[in-house]
Amino acid sequence: MLKVASYNMRKAIGTDRRRSPERVLQVLREIDADVVALQEADRRFGQRAAVLTPHLLEEHSDWQSVGLGMRAGSMGWHGNAILVRKSARVLDCEQLHLPALEPRGAVMADVAVGDVAVRVVGMHLDLSGLWRRRQAATILSHVAASARPLPTVMMGDLNEWTRAAGCLRDFGAAFHFADTGPSFHARRPIARLDRIMVSRELRVAACGVHQSPAARVASDHLPIWATLTGQ
């Protein structure tokens, strides 16, 4: 059993307009996932510094950040980051450059949690449907071209409002979607912008949207989660 989660943490700015990294960590502790894909994990301007600082993670969490930062002080790549248990082993990681009008990227890590090795892809796709499809094609091509295939989990904020068109149809040709439910807006979730997708080697045993009182305030997105097993 492997528990994964995806969370657009909105740079830790809550629906009350307060920035509180500690509140984000509280939500992550409530979910207690083995692997977490984060979006908007770094500040937008200046040094693009990580919102969840190394000190906060070390002293107040059970996770380590995969070393994806391209800037000193950043956690991720274009705001995308991956957290894994401190007991997990990071076998490999890389950044994926995505076609876009504004800077966009995805991140990928091969992670061993206990005896289970999985490939994790985190992403935050464009607001434009045309660019989302181009970005999906880039991600799918990169994963398919890997010389070392692994069971794969892809997670993130896809920014796709339609049910079965656009990039969802593209991803759905090779991946199964966890039926997590609406995660946006946190105060009144009506849209399934956040998604978890798994390759054919994996089965979704359980999944959902985390709707605790803290989660409803910590970001404008609710986190989603899924428990995975082998087929």
PDB file of C-alpha atoms in Angstrom:
ATOM      1  CA  MET A   1       0.000   0.000   0.000  1.00  0.00           C
ATOM      2  CA  LEU A   2       1.279   3.425  -0.975  1.00  0.00           C
ATOM      3  CA  LYS A   3      -0.505   6.674  -0.161  1.00  0.00           C
ATOM      4  CA  VAL A   4       0.029   9.653  -2.454  1.00  0.00           C
ATOM      5  CA  ALA A   5      -1.354  13.178  -2.409  1.00  0.00           C
ATOM      6  CA  SER A   6      -1.395  16.310  -4.552  1.00  0.00           C
ATOM      7  CA  TYR A   7      -1.794  19.819  -3.189  1.00  0.00           C
ATOM      8  CA  ASN A   8      -1.794  23.240  -4.811  1.00  0.00           C
ATOM      9  CA  MET A   9      -0.694  25.053  -1.672  1.00  0.00           C
ATOM     10  CA  ARG A  10      -0.930  28.548  -3.236  1.00  0.00           C
ATOM     11  CA  LYS A  11       2.383  29.624  -1.703  1.00  0.00           C
ATOM     12  CA  ALA A  12       0.760  28.961   1.722  1.00  0.00           C
ATOM     13  CA  ILE A  13      -1.622  31.915   1.305  1.00  0.00           C
ATOM     14  CA  GLY A  14      -4.971  30.837   2.721  1.00  0.00           C
ATOM     15  CA  THR A  15      -8.515  31.869   1.954  1.00  0.00           C
ATOM     16  CA  ASP A  16      -8.136  34.296   4.846  1.00  0.00           C
ATOM     17  CA  ARG A  17      -5.280  35.947   2.845  1.00  0.00           C
ATOM     18  CA  ARG A  18      -2.729  35.011   5.516  1.00  0.00           C
ATOM     19  CA  ARG A  19       0.498  33.217   4.592  1.00  0.00           C
ATOM     20  CA  SER A  20       0.988  30.289   6.962  1.00  0.00           C
ATOM     21  CA  PRO A  21       3.429  27.498   6.028  1.00  0.00           C
ATOM     22  CA  GLU A  22       2.730  25.911   9.401  1.00  0.00           C
ATOM     23  CA  ARG A  23      -0.930  25.544   8.446  1.00  0.00           C
ATOM     24  CA  VAL A  24       0.041  23.794   5.208  1.00  0.00           C
ATOM     25  CA  LEU A  25       2.193  21.365   7.201  1.00  0.00           C
ATOM     26  CA  GLN A  26      -0.736  20.713   9.511  1.00  0.00           C
ATOM     27  CA  VAL A  27      -2.858  19.727   6.499  1.00  0.00           C
ATOM     28  CA  LEU A  28      -0.098  17.471   5.166  1.00  0.00           C
ATOM     29  CA  ARG A  29       0.218  15.778   8.549  1.00  0.00           C
ATOM     30  CA  GLU A  30      -3.528  15.138   8.540  1.00  0.00           C
ATOM     31  CA  ILE A  31      -3.272  13.404   5.143  1.00  0.00           C
ATOM     32  CA  ASP A  32      -0.104  11.495   6.124  1.00  0.00           C
ATOM     33  CA  ALA A  33       0.850  10.462   2.581  1.00  0.00           C
ATOM     34  CA  ASP A  34       4.071   8.696   1.621  1.00  0.00           C
ATOM     35  CA  VAL A  35       4.584  10.906  -1.437  1.00  0.00           C
ATOM     36  CA  VAL A  36       3.211  14.419  -2.020  1.00  0.00           C
ATOM     37  CA  ALA A  37       3.254  16.483  -5.217  1.00  0.00           C
ATOM     38  CA  LEU A  38       3.068  20.195  -4.419  1.00  0.00           C
ATOM     39  CA  GLN A  39       2.186  23.056  -6.733  1.00  0.00           C
ATOM     40  CA  GLU A  40       2.967  26.727  -6.064  1.00  0.00           C
ATOM     41  CA  ALA A  41       5.514  25.620  -3.477  1.00  0.00           C
ATOM     42  CA  ASP A  42       7.899  28.539  -4.036  1.00  0.00           C
ATOM     43  CA  ARG A  43       7.359  32.266  -3.770  1.00  0.00           C
ATOM     44  CA  ARG A  44       6.631  33.918  -7.101  1.00  0.00           C
ATOM     45  CA  PHE A  45       9.070  36.836  -7.096  1.00  0.00           C
ATOM     46  CA  GLY A  46      12.643  37.599  -6.093  1.00  0.00           C
ATOM     47  CA  GLN A  47      14.686  34.556  -5.121  1.00  0.00           C
ATOM     48  CA  ARG A  48      11.685  32.245  -5.587  1.00  0.00           C
ATOM     49  CA  ALA A  49      12.398  30.981  -2.080  1.00  0.00           C
ATOM     50  CA  ALA A  50      10.711  27.846  -0.778  1.00  0.00           C
ATOM     51  CA  VAL A  51       7.641  28.503   1.343  1.00  0.00           C
ATOM     52  CA  LEU A  52       8.192  25.314   3.343  1.00  0.00           C
ATOM     53  CA  THR A  53      11.742  25.989   4.453  1.00  0.00           C
ATOM     54  CA  PRO A  54      14.244  23.174   5.112  1.00  0.00           C
ATOM     55  CA  HIS A  55      14.057  24.000   8.825  1.00  0.00           C
ATOM     56  CA  LEU A  56      10.266  23.609   8.886  1.00  0.00           C
ATOM     57  CA  LEU A  57      10.422  20.284   7.066  1.00  0.00           C
ATOM     58  CA  GLU A  58      13.240  18.956   9.226  1.00  0.00           C
ATOM     59  CA  GLU A  59      11.821  20.008  12.582  1.00  0.00           C
ATOM     60  CA  HIS A  60       8.082  19.737  12.020  1.00  0.00           C
ATOM     61  CA  SER A  61       7.388  17.020   9.450  1.00  0.00           C
ATOM     62  CA  ASP A  62       8.090  13.425   8.436  1.00  0.00           C
ATOM     63  CA  TRP A  63       9.057  14.413   4.865  1.00  0.00           C
ATOM     64  CA  GLN A  64      12.092  15.407   2.883  1.00  0.00           C
ATOM     65  CA  SER A  65      12.034  17.488  -0.268  1.00  0.00           C
ATOM     66  CA  VAL A  66      13.351  15.897  -3.457  1.00  0.00           C
ATOM     67  CA  GLY A  67      16.325  17.985  -4.592  1.00  0.00           C
ATOM     68  CA  LEU A  68      14.737  19.662  -7.603  1.00  0.00           C
ATOM     69  CA  GLY A  69      15.470  23.309  -6.863  1.00  0.00           C
ATOM     70  CA  MET A  70      17.151  25.118  -9.750  1.00  0.00           C
ATOM     71  CA  ARG A  71      17.681  28.253  -7.667  1.00  0.00           C
ATOM     72  CA  ALA A  72      19.355  28.604  -4.298  1.00  0.00           C
ATOM     73  CA  GLY A  73      16.603  28.530  -1.692  1.00  0.00           C
ATOM     74  CA  SER A  74      13.927  27.149  -3.997  1.00  0.00           C
ATOM     75  CA  MET A  75      12.209  23.859  -3.296  1.00  0.00           C
ATOM     76  CA  GLY A  76      10.955  22.997  -6.747  1.00  0.00           C
ATOM     77  CA  TRP A  77      10.893  23.760 -10.447  1.00  0.00           C
ATOM     78  CA  HIS A  78       8.447  26.458 -11.531  1.00  0.00           C
ATOM     79  CA  GLY A  79       6.706  25.931  -8.192  1.00  0.00           C
ATOM     80  CA  ASN A  80       6.380  22.144  -8.561  1.00  0.00           C
ATOM     81  CA  ALA A  81       7.930  20.083  -5.765  1.00  0.00           C
ATOM     82  CA  ILE A  82       7.834  16.523  -4.453  1.00  0.00           C
ATOM     83  CA  LEU A  83       7.943  15.473  -0.799  1.00  0.00           C
ATOM     84  CA  VAL A  84       8.720  11.915   0.279  1.00  0.00           C
ATOM     85  CA  ARG A  85       9.068  10.198   3.639  1.00  0.00           C
ATOM     86  CA  LYS A  86      12.410  10.761   5.327  1.00  0.00           C
ATOM     87  CA  SER A  87      12.815   6.981   5.306  1.00  0.00           C
ATOM     88  CA  ALA A  88      12.311   6.821   1.506  1.00  0.00           C
ATOM     89  CA  ARG A  89      15.145   6.673  -1.017  1.00  0.00           C
ATOM     90  CA  VAL A  90      15.219   9.032  -3.988  1.00  0.00           C
ATOM     91  CA  LEU A  91      16.668   6.969  -6.849  1.00  0.00           C
ATOM     92  CA  ASP A  92      16.597   9.679  -9.498  1.00  0.00           C
ATOM     93  CA  CYS A  93      14.976  13.038 -10.233  1.00  0.00           C
ATOM     94  CA  GLU A  94      14.777  15.573 -13.020  1.00  0.00           C
ATOM     95  CA  GLN A  95      12.967  18.663 -14.280  1.00  0.00           C
ATOM     96  CA  LEU A  96      10.793  18.618 -17.394  1.00  0.00           C
ATOM     97  CA  HIS A  97      10.655  21.720 -19.578  1.00  0.00           C
ATOM     98  CA  LEU A  98       7.125  22.240 -20.896  1.00  0.00           C
ATOM     99  CA  PRO A  99       6.031  24.283 -23.926  1.00  0.00           C
ATOM    100  CA  ALA A 100       4.239  27.403 -22.708  1.00  0.00           C
ATOM    101  CA  LEU A 101       3.718  31.105 -23.205  1.00  0.00           C
ATOM    102  CA  GLU A 102       4.658  31.704 -19.564  1.00  0.00           C
ATOM    103  CA  PRO A 103       7.245  29.633 -17.653  1.00  0.00           C
ATOM    104  CA  ARG A 104       5.887  26.182 -16.872  1.00  0.00           C
ATOM    105  CA  GLY A 105       7.513  22.934 -15.884  1.00  0.00           C
ATOM    106  CA  ALA A 106       6.941  19.507 -14.414  1.00  0.00           C
ATOM    107  CA  VAL A 107       9.078  17.429 -12.061  1.00  0.00           C
ATOM    108  CA  MET A 108       9.796  13.718 -11.954  1.00  0.00           C
ATOM    109  CA  ALA A 109      11.328  11.479  -9.297  1.00  0.00           C
ATOM    110  CA  ASP A 110      11.921   7.754  -8.947  1.00  0.00           C
ATOM    111  CA  VAL A 111      11.298   6.900  -5.302  1.00  0.00           C
ATOM    112  CA  ALA A 112      11.658   3.746  -3.219  1.00  0.00           C
ATOM    113  CA  VAL A 113       9.278   3.596  -0.247  1.00  0.00           C
ATOM    114  CA  GLY A 114      10.091   0.400   1.596  1.00  0.00           C
ATOM    115  CA  ASP A 115      10.181  -2.339  -1.035  1.00  0.00           C
ATOM    116  CA  VAL A 116       8.066  -0.348  -3.513  1.00  0.00           C
ATOM    117  CA  ALA A 117       9.686   1.725  -6.291  1.00  0.00           C
ATOM    118  CA  VAL A 118       7.503   4.172  -8.227  1.00  0.00           C
ATOM    119  CA  ARG A 119       7.961   7.030 -10.644  1.00  0.00           C
ATOM    120  CA  VAL A 120       6.217  10.236  -9.575  1.00  0.00           C
ATOM    121  CA  VAL A 121       5.450  13.146 -11.887  1.00  0.00           C
ATOM    122  CA  GLY A 122       4.200  16.440 -10.481  1.00  0.00           C
ATOM    123  CA  MET A 123       2.736  19.143 -12.704  1.00  0.00           C
ATOM    124  CA  HIS A 124       0.840  22.430 -12.872  1.00  0.00           C
ATOM    125  CA  LEU A 125      -0.538  22.903 -16.362  1.00  0.00           C
ATOM    126  CA  ASP A 126      -1.443  26.023 -18.306  1.00  0.00           C
ATOM    127  CA  LEU A 127      -4.702  27.968 -18.201  1.00  0.00           C
ATOM    128  CA  SER A 128      -4.937  27.615 -21.990  1.00  0.00           C
ATOM    129  CA  GLY A 129      -6.448  24.374 -23.292  1.00  0.00           C
ATOM    130  CA  LEU A 130      -4.178  24.345 -26.348  1.00  0.00           C
ATOM    131  CA  TRP A 131      -1.044  24.667 -24.255  1.00  0.00           C
ATOM    132  CA  ARG A 132      -2.310  22.093 -21.730  1.00  0.00           C
ATOM    133  CA  ARG A 133      -2.556  19.515 -24.528  1.00  0.00           C
ATOM    134  CA  ARG A 134       0.944  20.346 -25.714  1.00  0.00           C
ATOM    135  CA  GLN A 135       2.235  20.042 -22.168  1.00  0.00           C
ATOM    136  CA  ALA A 136       0.454  16.713 -21.662  1.00  0.00           C
ATOM    137  CA  ALA A 137       2.008  15.395 -24.872  1.00  0.00           C
ATOM    138  CA  THR A 138       5.477  16.420 -23.669  1.00  0.00           C
ATOM    139  CA  ILE A 139       5.016  14.710 -20.304  1.00  0.00           C
ATOM    140  CA  LEU A 140       3.592  11.518 -21.807  1.00  0.00           C
ATOM    141  CA  SER A 141       6.386  11.312 -24.396  1.00  0.00           C
ATOM    142  CA  HIS A 142       9.041  11.794 -21.735  1.00  0.00           C
ATOM    143  CA  VAL A 143       7.608   9.093 -19.482  1.00  0.00           C
ATOM    144  CA  ALA A 144       7.165   6.664 -22.389  1.00  0.00           C
ATOM    145  CA  ALA A 145      10.761   7.181 -23.531  1.00  0.00           C
ATOM    146  CA  SER A 146      12.284   6.232 -20.172  1.00  0.00           C
ATOM    147  CA  ALA A 147      14.903   3.518 -20.404  1.00  0.00           C
ATOM    148  CA  ARG A 148      13.846   2.168 -17.007  1.00  0.00           C
ATOM    149  CA  PRO A 149      10.050   1.735 -16.863  1.00  0.00           C
ATOM    150  CA  LEU A 150       8.448   1.901 -13.424  1.00  0.00           C
ATOM    151  CA  PRO A 151       4.879   1.990 -12.114  1.00  0.00           C
ATOM    152  CA  THR A 152       4.012   5.655 -12.523  1.00  0.00           C
ATOM    153  CA  VAL A 153       1.872   8.154 -10.633  1.00  0.00           C
ATOM    154  CA  MET A 154       1.185  11.549 -12.191  1.00  0.00           C
ATOM    155  CA  MET A 155      -0.374  14.253 -10.021  1.00  0.00           C
ATOM    156  CA  GLY A 156      -1.062  17.936 -10.031  1.00  0.00           C
ATOM    157  CA  ASP A 157      -3.251  20.877 -10.881  1.00  0.00           C
ATOM    158  CA  LEU A 158      -4.288  20.250 -14.497  1.00  0.00           C
ATOM    159  CA  ASN A 159      -6.442  23.401 -14.735  1.00  0.00           C
ATOM    160  CA  GLU A 160      -8.893  21.387 -16.838  1.00  0.00           C
ATOM    161  CA  TRP A 161     -12.570  22.202 -16.219  1.00  0.00           C
ATOM    162  CA  THR A 162     -14.038  19.793 -18.766  1.00  0.00           C
ATOM    163  CA  ARG A 163     -14.898  16.228 -17.787  1.00  0.00           C
ATOM    164  CA  ALA A 164     -13.445  14.080 -20.550  1.00  0.00           C
ATOM    165  CA  ALA A 165     -11.881  16.316 -23.192  1.00  0.00           C
ATOM    166  CA  GLY A 166      -8.619  18.149 -23.804  1.00  0.00           C
ATOM    167  CA  CYS A 167      -5.631  16.953 -21.813  1.00  0.00           C
ATOM    168  CA  LEU A 168      -7.809  14.582 -19.747  1.00  0.00           C
ATOM    169  CA  ARG A 169      -8.509  12.541 -22.852  1.00  0.00           C
ATOM    170  CA  ASP A 170      -4.799  12.557 -23.727  1.00  0.00           C
ATOM    171  CA  PHE A 171      -3.717  11.359 -20.286  1.00  0.00           C
ATOM    172  CA  GLY A 172      -6.600   8.869 -20.119  1.00  0.00           C
ATOM    173  CA  ALA A 173      -5.315   6.918 -23.124  1.00  0.00           C
ATOM    174  CA  ALA A 174      -2.530   5.422 -20.990  1.00  0.00           C
ATOM    175  CA  PHE A 175      -3.400   6.282 -17.384  1.00  0.00           C
ATOM    176  CA  HIS A 176      -6.308   5.647 -15.041  1.00  0.00           C
ATOM    177  CA  PHE A 177      -7.766   8.560 -13.063  1.00  0.00           C
ATOM    178  CA  ALA A 178      -8.435   8.312  -9.353  1.00  0.00           C
ATOM    179  CA  ASP A 179     -12.036   9.426  -8.746  1.00  0.00           C
ATOM    180  CA  THR A 180     -11.111  11.900  -6.030  1.00  0.00           C
ATOM    181  CA  GLY A 181     -13.858  14.473  -6.519  1.00  0.00           C
ATOM    182  CA  PRO A 182     -13.996  18.303  -6.718  1.00  0.00           C
ATOM    183  CA  SER A 183     -11.153  20.161  -5.003  1.00  0.00           C
ATOM    184  CA  PHE A 184     -11.618  23.793  -6.096  1.00  0.00           C
ATOM    185  CA  HIS A 185     -12.623  26.224  -4.665  1.00  0.00           C
ATOM    186  CA  ALA A 186     -11.715  25.154  -1.109  1.00  0.00           C
ATOM    187  CA  ARG A 187     -14.674  26.994   0.412  1.00  0.00           C
ATOM    188  CA  ARG A 188     -17.159  25.466  -2.019  1.00  0.00           C
ATOM    189  CA  PRO A 189     -15.515  22.804  -4.192  1.00  0.00           C
ATOM    190  CA  ILE A 190     -17.180  22.374  -7.580  1.00  0.00           C
ATOM    191  CA  ALA A 191     -14.285  21.753 -10.010  1.00  0.00           C
ATOM    192  CA  ARG A 192     -11.944  18.771 -10.402  1.00  0.00           C
ATOM    193  CA  LEU A 193      -8.868  20.783 -11.317  1.00  0.00           C
ATOM    194  CA  ASP A 194      -6.536  18.568  -9.286  1.00  0.00           C
ATOM    195  CA  ARG A 195      -5.944  15.020 -10.498  1.00  0.00           C
ATOM    196  CA  ILE A 196      -4.116  11.805  -9.648  1.00  0.00           C
ATOM    197  CA  MET A 197      -3.403   9.424 -12.536  1.00  0.00           C
ATOM    198  CA  VAL A 198      -1.788   5.979 -12.337  1.00  0.00           C
ATOM    199  CA  SER A 199      -0.285   3.608 -14.886  1.00  0.00           C
ATOM    200  CA  ARG A 200      -1.750   0.179 -15.603  1.00  0.00           C
ATOM    201  CA  GLU A 201       0.529  -1.541 -13.075  1.00  0.00           C
ATOM    202  CA  LEU A 202      -1.218   0.244 -10.202  1.00  0.00           C
ATOM    203  CA  ARG A 203      -4.711   0.064  -8.740  1.00  0.00           C
ATOM    204  CA  VAL A 204      -6.495   2.797  -6.797  1.00  0.00           C
ATOM    205  CA  ALA A 205      -7.730   1.125  -3.622  1.00  0.00           C
ATOM    206  CA  ALA A 206      -9.209   4.307  -2.113  1.00  0.00           C
ATOM    207  CA  CYS A 207      -9.144   8.016  -2.873  1.00  0.00           C
ATOM    208  CA  GLY A 208     -10.738  11.300  -1.944  1.00  0.00           C
ATOM    209  CA  VAL A 209     -10.533  15.013  -1.248  1.00  0.00           C
ATOM    210  CA  HIS A 210      -9.211  16.086   2.151  1.00  0.00           C
ATOM    211  CA  GLN A 211     -11.764  18.511   3.591  1.00  0.00           C
ATOM    212  CA  SER A 212     -10.673  19.216   7.148  1.00  0.00           C
ATOM    213  CA  PRO A 213     -11.284  22.646   8.726  1.00  0.00           C
ATOM    214  CA  ALA A 214      -7.589  23.472   8.291  1.00  0.00           C
ATOM    215  CA  ALA A 215      -7.617  22.435   4.614  1.00  0.00           C
ATOM    216  CA  ARG A 216     -10.588  24.690   3.872  1.00  0.00           C
ATOM    217  CA  VAL A 217      -8.550  27.705   4.986  1.00  0.00           C
ATOM    218  CA  ALA A 218      -4.911  26.836   4.150  1.00  0.00           C
ATOM    219  CA  SER A 219      -5.242  27.280   0.343  1.00  0.00           C
ATOM    220  CA  ASP A 220      -7.863  27.950  -2.317  1.00  0.00           C
ATOM    221  CA  HIS A 221      -7.447  24.290  -3.407  1.00  0.00           C
ATOM    222  CA  LEU A 222      -8.219  21.260  -1.275  1.00  0.00           C
ATOM    223  CA  PRO A 223      -5.612  18.487  -1.345  1.00  0.00           C
ATOM    224  CA  ILE A 224      -6.484  15.174  -2.996  1.00  0.00           C
ATOM    225  CA  TRP A 225      -5.151  11.731  -2.061  1.00  0.00           C
ATOM    226  CA  ALA A 226      -5.154   8.118  -3.187  1.00  0.00           C
ATOM    227  CA  THR A 227      -4.064   4.799  -1.717  1.00  0.00           C
ATOM    228  CA  LEU A 228      -2.427   2.583  -4.339  1.00  0.00           C
ATOM    229  CA  THR A 229      -1.674  -1.127  -4.628  1.00  0.00           C
ATOM    230  CA  GLY A 230      -0.186  -3.325  -7.342  1.00  0.00           C
ATOM    231  CA  GLN A 231      -2.506  -5.000  -9.827  1.00  0.00           C
TER     232      GLN A 231
END
